PDB file of C-alpha atoms in Angstrom:
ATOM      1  CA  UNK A   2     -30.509 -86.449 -18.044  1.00 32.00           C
ATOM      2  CA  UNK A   3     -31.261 -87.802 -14.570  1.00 36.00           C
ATOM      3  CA  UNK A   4     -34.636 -89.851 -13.764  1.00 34.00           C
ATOM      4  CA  UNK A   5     -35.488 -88.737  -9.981  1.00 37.00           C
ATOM      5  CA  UNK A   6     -36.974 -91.319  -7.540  1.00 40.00           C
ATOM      6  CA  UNK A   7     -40.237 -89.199  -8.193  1.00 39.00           C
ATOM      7  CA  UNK A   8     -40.672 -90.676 -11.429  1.00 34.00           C
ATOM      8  CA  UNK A   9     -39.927 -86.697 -12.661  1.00 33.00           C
ATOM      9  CA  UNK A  10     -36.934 -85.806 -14.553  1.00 29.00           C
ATOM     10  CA  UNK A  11     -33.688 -83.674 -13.332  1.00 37.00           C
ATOM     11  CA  UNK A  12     -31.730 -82.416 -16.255  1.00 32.00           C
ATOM     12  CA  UNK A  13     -28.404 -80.886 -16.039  1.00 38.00           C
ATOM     13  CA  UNK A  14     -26.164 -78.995 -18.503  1.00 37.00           C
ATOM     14  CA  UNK A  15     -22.579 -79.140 -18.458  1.00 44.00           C
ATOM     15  CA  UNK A  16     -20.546 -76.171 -20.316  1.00 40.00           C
ATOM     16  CA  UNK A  17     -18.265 -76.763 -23.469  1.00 44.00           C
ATOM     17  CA  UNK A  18     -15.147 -77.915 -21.852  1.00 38.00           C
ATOM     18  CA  UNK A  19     -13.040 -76.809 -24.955  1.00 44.00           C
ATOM     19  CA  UNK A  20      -9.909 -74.736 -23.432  1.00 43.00           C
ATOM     20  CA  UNK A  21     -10.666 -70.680 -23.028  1.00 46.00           C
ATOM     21  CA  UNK A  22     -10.400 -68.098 -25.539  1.00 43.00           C
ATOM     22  CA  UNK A  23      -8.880 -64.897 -25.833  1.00 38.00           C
ATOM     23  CA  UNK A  24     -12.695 -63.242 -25.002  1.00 45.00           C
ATOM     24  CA  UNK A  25     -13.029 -65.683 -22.121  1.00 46.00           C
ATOM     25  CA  UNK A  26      -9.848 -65.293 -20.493  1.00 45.00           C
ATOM     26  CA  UNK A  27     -10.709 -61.377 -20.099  1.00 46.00           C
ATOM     27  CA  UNK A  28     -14.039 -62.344 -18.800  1.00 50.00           C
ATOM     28  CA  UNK A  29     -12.891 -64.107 -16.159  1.00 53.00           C
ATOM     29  CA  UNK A  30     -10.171 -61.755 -15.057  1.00 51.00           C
ATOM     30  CA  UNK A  31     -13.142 -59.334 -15.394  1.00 48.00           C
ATOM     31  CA  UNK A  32     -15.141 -61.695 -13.047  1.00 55.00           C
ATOM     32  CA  UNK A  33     -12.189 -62.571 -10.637  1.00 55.00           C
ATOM     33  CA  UNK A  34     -11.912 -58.150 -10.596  1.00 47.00           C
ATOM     34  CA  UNK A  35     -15.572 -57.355  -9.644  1.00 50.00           C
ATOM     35  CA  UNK A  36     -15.732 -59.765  -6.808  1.00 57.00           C
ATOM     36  CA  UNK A  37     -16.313 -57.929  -3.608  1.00 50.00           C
ATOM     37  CA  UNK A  38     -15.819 -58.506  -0.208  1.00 47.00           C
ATOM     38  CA  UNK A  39     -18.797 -58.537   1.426  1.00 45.00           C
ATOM     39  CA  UNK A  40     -19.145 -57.927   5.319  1.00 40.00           C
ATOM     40  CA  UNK A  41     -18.987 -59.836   7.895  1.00 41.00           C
ATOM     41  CA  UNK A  42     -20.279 -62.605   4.979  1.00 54.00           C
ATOM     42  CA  UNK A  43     -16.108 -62.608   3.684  1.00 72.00           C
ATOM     43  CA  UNK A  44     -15.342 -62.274  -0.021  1.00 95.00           C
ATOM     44  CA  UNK A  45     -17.137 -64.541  -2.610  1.00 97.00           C
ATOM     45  CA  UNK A  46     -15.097 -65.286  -5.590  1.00 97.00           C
ATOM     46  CA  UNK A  47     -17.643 -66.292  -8.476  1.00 97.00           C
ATOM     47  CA  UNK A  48     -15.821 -68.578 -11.214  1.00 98.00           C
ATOM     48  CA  UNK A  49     -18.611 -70.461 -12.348  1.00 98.00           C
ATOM     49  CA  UNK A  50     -19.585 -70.964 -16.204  1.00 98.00           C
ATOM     50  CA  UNK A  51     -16.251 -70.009 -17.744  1.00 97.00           C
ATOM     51  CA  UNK A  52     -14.905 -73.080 -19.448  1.00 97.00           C
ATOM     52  CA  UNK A  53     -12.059 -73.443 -16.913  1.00 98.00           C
ATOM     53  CA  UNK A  54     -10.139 -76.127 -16.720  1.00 97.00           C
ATOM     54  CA  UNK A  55      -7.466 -75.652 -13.972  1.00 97.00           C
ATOM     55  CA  UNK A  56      -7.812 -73.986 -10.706  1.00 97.00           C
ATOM     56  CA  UNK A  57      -6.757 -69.932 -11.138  1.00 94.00           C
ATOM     57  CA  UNK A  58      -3.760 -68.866  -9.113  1.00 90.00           C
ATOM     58  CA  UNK A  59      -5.510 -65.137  -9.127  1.00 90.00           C
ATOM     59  CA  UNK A  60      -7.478 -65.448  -6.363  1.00 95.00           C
ATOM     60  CA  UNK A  61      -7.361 -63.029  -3.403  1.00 94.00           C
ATOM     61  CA  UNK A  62      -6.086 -64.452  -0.628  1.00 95.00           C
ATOM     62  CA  UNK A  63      -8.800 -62.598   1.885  1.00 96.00           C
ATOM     63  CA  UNK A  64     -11.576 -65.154  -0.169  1.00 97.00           C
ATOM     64  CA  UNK A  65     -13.699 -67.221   2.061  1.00 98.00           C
ATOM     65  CA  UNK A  66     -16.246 -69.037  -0.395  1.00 98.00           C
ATOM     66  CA  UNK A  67     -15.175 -70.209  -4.124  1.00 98.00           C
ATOM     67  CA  UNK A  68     -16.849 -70.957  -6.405  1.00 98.00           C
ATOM     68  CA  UNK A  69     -15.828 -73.199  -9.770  1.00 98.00           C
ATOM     69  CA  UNK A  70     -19.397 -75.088 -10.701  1.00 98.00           C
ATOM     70  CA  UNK A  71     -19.610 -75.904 -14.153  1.00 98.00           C
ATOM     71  CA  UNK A  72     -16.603 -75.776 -15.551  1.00 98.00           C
ATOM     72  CA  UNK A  73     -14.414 -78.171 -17.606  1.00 98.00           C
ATOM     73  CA  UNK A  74     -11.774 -78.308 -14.728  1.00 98.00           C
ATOM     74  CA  UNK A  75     -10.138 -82.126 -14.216  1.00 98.00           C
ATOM     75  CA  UNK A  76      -8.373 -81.933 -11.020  1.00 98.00           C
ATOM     76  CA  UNK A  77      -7.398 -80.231  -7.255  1.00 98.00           C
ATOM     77  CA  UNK A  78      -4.218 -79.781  -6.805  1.00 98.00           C
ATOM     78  CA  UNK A  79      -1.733 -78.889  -3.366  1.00 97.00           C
ATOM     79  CA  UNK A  80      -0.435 -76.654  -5.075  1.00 97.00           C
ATOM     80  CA  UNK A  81      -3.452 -74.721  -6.112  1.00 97.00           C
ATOM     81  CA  UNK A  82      -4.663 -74.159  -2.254  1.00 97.00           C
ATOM     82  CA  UNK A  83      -2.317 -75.121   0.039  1.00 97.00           C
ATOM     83  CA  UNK A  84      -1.146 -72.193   2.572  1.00 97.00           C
ATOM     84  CA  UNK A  85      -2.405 -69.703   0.352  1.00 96.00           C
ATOM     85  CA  UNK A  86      -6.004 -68.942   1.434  1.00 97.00           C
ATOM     86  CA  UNK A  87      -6.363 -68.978   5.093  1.00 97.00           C
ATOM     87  CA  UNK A  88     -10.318 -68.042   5.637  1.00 98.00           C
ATOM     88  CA  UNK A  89     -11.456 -70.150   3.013  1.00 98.00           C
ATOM     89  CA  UNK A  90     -14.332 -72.114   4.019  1.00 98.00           C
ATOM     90  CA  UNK A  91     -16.545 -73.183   1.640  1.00 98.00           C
ATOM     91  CA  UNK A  92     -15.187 -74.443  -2.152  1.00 98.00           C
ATOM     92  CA  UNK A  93     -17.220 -75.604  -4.644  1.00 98.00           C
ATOM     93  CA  UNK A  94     -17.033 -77.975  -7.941  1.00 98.00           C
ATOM     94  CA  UNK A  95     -19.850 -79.180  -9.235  1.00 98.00           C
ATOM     95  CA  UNK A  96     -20.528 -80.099 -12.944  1.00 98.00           C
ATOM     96  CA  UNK A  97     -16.566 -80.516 -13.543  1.00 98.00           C
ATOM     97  CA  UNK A  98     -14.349 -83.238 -14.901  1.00 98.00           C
ATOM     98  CA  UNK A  99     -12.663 -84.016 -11.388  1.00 98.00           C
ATOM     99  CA  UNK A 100     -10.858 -87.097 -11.436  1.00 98.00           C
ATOM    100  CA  UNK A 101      -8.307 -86.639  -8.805  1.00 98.00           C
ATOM    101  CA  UNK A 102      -7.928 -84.277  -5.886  1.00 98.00           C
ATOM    102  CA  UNK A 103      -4.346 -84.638  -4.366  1.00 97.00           C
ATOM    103  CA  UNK A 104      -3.618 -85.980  -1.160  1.00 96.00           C
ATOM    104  CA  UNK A 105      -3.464 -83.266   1.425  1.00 95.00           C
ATOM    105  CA  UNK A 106      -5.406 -80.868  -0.140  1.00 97.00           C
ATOM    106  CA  UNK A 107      -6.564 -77.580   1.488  1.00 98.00           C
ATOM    107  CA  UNK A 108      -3.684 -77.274   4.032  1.00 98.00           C
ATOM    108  CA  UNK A 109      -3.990 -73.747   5.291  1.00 98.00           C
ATOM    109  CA  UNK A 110      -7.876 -73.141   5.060  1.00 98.00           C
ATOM    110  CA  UNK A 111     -10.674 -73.286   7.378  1.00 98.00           C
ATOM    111  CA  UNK A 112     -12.569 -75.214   5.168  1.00 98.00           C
ATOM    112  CA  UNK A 113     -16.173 -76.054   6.602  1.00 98.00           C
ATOM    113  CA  UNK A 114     -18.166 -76.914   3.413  1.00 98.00           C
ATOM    114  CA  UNK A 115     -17.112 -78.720  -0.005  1.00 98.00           C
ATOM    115  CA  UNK A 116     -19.051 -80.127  -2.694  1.00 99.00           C
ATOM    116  CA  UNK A 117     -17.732 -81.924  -5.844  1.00 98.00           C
ATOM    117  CA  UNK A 118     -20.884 -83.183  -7.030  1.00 98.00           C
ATOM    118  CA  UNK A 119     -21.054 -84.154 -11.085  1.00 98.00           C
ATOM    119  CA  UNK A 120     -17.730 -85.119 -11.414  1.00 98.00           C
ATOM    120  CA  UNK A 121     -15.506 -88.201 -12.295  1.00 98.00           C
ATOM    121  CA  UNK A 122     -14.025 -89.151  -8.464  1.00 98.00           C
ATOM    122  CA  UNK A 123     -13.846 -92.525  -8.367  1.00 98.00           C
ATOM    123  CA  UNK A 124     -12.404 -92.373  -4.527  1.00 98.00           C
ATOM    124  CA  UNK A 125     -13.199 -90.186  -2.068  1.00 98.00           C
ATOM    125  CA  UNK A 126     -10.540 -87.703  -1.678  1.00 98.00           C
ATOM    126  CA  UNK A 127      -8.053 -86.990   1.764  1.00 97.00           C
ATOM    127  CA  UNK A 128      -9.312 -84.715   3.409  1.00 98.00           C
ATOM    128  CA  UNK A 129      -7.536 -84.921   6.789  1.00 97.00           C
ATOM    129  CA  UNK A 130      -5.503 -81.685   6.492  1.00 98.00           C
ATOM    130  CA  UNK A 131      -8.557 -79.830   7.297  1.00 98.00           C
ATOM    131  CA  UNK A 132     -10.252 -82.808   9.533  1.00 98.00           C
ATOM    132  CA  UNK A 133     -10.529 -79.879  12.394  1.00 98.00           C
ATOM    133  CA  UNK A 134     -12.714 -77.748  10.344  1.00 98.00           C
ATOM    134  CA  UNK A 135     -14.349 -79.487   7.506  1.00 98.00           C
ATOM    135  CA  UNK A 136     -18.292 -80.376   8.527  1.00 98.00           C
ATOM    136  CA  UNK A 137     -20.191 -80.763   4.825  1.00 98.00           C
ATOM    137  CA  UNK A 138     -19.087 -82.920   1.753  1.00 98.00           C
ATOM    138  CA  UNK A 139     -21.281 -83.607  -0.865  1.00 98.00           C
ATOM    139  CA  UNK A 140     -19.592 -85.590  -3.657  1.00 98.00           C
ATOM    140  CA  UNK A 141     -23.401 -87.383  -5.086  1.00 98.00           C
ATOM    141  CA  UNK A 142     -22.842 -88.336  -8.845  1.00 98.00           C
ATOM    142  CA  UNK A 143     -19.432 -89.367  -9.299  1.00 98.00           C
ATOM    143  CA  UNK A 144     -17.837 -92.893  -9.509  1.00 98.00           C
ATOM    144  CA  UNK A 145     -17.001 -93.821  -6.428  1.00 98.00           C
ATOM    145  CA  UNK A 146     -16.892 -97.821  -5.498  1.00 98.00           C
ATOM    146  CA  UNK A 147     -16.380 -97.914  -1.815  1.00 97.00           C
ATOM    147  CA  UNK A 148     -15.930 -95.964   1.525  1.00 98.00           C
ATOM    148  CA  UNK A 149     -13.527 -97.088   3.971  1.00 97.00           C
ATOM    149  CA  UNK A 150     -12.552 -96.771   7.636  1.00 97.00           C
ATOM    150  CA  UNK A 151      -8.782 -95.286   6.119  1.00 96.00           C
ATOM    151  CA  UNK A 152     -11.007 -93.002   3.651  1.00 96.00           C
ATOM    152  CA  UNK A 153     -12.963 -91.117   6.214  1.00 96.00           C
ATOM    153  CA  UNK A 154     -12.308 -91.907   9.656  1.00 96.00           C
ATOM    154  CA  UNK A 155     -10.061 -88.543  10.729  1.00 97.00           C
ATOM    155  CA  UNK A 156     -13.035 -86.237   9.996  1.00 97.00           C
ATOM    156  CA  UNK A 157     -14.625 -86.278  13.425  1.00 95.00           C
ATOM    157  CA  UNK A 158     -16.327 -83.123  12.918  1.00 98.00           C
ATOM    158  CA  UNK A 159     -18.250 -84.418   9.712  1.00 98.00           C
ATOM    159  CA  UNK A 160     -22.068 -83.606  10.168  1.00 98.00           C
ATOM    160  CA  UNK A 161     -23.144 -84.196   6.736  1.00 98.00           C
ATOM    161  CA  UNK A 162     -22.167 -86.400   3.841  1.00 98.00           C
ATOM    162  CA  UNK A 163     -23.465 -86.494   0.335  1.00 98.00           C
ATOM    163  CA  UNK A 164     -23.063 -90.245  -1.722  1.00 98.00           C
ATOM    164  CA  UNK A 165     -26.063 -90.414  -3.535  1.00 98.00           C
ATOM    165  CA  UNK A 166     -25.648 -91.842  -7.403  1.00 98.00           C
ATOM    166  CA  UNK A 167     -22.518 -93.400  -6.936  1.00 98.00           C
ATOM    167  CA  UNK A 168     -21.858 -96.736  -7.431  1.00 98.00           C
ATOM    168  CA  UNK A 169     -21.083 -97.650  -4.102  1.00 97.00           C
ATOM    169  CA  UNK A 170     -20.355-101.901  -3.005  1.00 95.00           C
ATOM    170  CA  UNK A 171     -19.410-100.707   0.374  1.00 96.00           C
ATOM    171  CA  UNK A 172     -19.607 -98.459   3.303  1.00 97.00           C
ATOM    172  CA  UNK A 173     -18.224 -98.586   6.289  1.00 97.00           C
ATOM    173  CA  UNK A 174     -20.314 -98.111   9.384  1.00 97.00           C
ATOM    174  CA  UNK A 175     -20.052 -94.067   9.677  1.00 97.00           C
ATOM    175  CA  UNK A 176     -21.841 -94.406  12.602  1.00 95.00           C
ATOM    176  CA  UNK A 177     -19.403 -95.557  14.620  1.00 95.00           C
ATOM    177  CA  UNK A 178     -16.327 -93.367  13.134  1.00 96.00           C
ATOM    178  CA  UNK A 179     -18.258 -90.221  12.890  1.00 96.00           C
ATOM    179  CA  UNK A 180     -19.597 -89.081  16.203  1.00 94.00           C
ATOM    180  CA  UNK A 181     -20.705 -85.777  14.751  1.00 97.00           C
ATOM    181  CA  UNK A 182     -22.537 -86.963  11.816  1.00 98.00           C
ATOM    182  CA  UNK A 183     -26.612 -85.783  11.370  1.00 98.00           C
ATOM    183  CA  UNK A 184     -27.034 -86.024   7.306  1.00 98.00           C
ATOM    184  CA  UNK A 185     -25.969 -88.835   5.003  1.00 98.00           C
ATOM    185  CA  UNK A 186     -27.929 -88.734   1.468  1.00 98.00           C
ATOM    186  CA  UNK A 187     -27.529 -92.318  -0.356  1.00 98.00           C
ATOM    187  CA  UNK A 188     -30.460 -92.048  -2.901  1.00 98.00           C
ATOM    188  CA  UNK A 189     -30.120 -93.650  -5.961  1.00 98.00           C
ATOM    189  CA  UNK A 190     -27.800 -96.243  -4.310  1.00 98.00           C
ATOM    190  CA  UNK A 191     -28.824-100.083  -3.255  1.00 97.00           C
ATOM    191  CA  UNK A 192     -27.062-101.787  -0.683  1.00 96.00           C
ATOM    192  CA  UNK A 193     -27.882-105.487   0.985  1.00 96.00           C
ATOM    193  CA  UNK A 194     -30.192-104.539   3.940  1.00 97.00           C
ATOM    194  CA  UNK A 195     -28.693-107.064   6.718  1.00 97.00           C
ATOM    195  CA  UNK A 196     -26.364-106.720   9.960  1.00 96.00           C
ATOM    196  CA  UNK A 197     -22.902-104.438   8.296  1.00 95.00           C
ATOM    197  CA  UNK A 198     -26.079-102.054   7.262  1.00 97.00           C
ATOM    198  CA  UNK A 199     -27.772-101.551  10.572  1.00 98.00           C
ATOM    199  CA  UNK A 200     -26.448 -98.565  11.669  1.00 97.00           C
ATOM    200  CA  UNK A 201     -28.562 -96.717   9.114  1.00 98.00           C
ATOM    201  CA  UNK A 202     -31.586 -96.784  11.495  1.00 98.00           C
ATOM    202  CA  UNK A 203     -28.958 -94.521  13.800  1.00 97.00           C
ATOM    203  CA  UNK A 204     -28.509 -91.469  11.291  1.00 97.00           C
ATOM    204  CA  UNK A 205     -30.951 -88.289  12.189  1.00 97.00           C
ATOM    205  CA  UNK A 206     -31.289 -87.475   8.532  1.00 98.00           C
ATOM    206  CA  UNK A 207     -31.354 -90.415   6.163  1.00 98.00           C
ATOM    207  CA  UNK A 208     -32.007 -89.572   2.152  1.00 98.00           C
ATOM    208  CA  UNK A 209     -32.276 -93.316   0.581  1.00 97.00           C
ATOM    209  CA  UNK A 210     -34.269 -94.702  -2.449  1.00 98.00           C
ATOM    210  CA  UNK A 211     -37.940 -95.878  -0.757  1.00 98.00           C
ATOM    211  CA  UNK A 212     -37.037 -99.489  -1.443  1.00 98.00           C
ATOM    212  CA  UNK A 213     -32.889 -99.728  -1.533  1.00 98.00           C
ATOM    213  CA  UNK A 214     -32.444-103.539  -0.282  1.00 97.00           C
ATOM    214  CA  UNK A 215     -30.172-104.901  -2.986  1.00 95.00           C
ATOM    215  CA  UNK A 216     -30.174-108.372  -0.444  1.00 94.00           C
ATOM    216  CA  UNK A 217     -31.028-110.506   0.909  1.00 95.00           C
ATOM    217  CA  UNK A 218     -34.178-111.426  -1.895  1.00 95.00           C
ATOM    218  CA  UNK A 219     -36.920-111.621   1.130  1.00 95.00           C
ATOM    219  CA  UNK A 220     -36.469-107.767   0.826  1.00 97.00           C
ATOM    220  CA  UNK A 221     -36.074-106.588  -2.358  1.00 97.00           C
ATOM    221  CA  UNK A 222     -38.734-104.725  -2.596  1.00 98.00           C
ATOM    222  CA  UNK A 223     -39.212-103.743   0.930  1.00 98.00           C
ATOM    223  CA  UNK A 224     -39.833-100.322   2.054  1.00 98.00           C
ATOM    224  CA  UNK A 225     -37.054 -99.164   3.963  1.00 98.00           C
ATOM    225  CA  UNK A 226     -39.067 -98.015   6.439  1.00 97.00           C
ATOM    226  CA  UNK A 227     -41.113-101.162   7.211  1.00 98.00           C
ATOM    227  CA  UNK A 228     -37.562-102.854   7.816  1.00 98.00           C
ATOM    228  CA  UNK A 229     -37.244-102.433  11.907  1.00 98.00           C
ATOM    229  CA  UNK A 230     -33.121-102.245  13.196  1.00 98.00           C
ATOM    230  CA  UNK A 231     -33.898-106.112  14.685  1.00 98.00           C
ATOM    231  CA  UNK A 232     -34.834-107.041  11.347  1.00 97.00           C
ATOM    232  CA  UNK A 233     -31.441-105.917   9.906  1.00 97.00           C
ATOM    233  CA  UNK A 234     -29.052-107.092  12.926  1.00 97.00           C
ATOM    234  CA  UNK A 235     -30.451-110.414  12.791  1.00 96.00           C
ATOM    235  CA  UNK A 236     -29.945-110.730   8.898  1.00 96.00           C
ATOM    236  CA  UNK A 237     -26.463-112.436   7.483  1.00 93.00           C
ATOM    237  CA  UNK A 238     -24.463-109.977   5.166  1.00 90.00           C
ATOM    238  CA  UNK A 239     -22.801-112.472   3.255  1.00 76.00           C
ATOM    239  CA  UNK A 240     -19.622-111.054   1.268  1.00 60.00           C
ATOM    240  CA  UNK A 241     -20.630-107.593   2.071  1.00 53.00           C
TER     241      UNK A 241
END
């Protein structure tokens, strides 16, 4: 259970993680079967819901969007993706058990759009082998502590990135690494509001908790938009 910035309440279910049964392993092979291609659209492969928990190697290579949400599934590996689906563009994990993604992941695809959202990252993952492609991530909810120049700074093409919920103590200025970037969603995350933080007032689309000034203590409090980009340059960060 989630409290929104609303005051309402988001709940979310995650499925029984225990490994699959007989029954369950025939659904899925059942489910991996009736995926069609569809069109222009590509081929959808629907994996959701099925107590997974590894990446299946019986996936057509023609697929273009994957799906894996809710699952019990703990990690990405090369070897799972790499080379082996070249029009996949969109992959998605949410409400898993990811803890690691492997370096180099994705080698191969066209991938434009992935979200790991509800899981256990506590980094953000290398994504440079598809740095020409890759324009959405949305990782919100998982554990991660900080976001670095070495993290991010190959994905030029980056337009949107989700962080919100994580327990960030720093981010780098995306601004000035990301040329390309429109969205960045940091709600439920405080930050100190002061010079390393100005480049906030820069970003098109800007999701943040009304009041997120962690520091300095004149605005705790503050509305975020009643803070003006002056304000912030001429503010000392401190250890941030």
């Amino acid at each position: 259970v989630r409290m929104r910035n609303d005051g309402l309440i988001n709940t979310h279910r995650r499925c029984n993680c225990a490994r699959m049964t007989t029954g369950e392993v025939s659904a899925a092979g059942k489910r991996l079967k009736n995926n069609k291609h569809d069109g222009a659209k590509g081929q959808t492969v629907d994996l959701m819901n099925l107590n997974l928990t590894s990446v299946s190697s019986a996936i057509d290579s023609q697929v273009t969007k994957l799906m894996y949400d809710n699952n019990g599934i703990t990690e990405i590996r090369r070897a799972d993706f790499n080379d082996k689906y070249p029009y996949l563009a969109t992959a998605s994990f949410s409400f898993n058990e990811i803890s690691s993604v492997e370096e180099g992941c994705f080698k191969g695809t066209v991938l434009n759009f992935i979200n790991l959202r509800y899981n256990q990252l506590s980094y953000l993952p290398d994504f440079c082998s598809v740095k020409a492609t890759l324009a959405q991530i949305e990782i919100s909810y998982n554990q991660i502590t900080s976001v670095t120049e070495d993290d991010i700074g190959c994905l030029t093409v980056l337009t949107s990135l989700g962080l919100s919920g994580n327990p960030l103590l720093f981010l780098c200025n995306l601004r000035s690494l990301l040329p390309s970037l429109v969205s960045l969603s940091l709600s439920e995350v405080s930050f100190p509001c002061c010079a390393a933080t100005s480049w906030l007032k820069s970003i098109n689309v800007l999701m943040l908790d009304v009041a997120p000034c962690s520091w300095p203590p004149t605005l705790i409090g503050t509305k975020w938009t009643c803070i003006s980009t002056a304000e912030l340059k001429s503010t000392s960060c401190r250890e941030y």
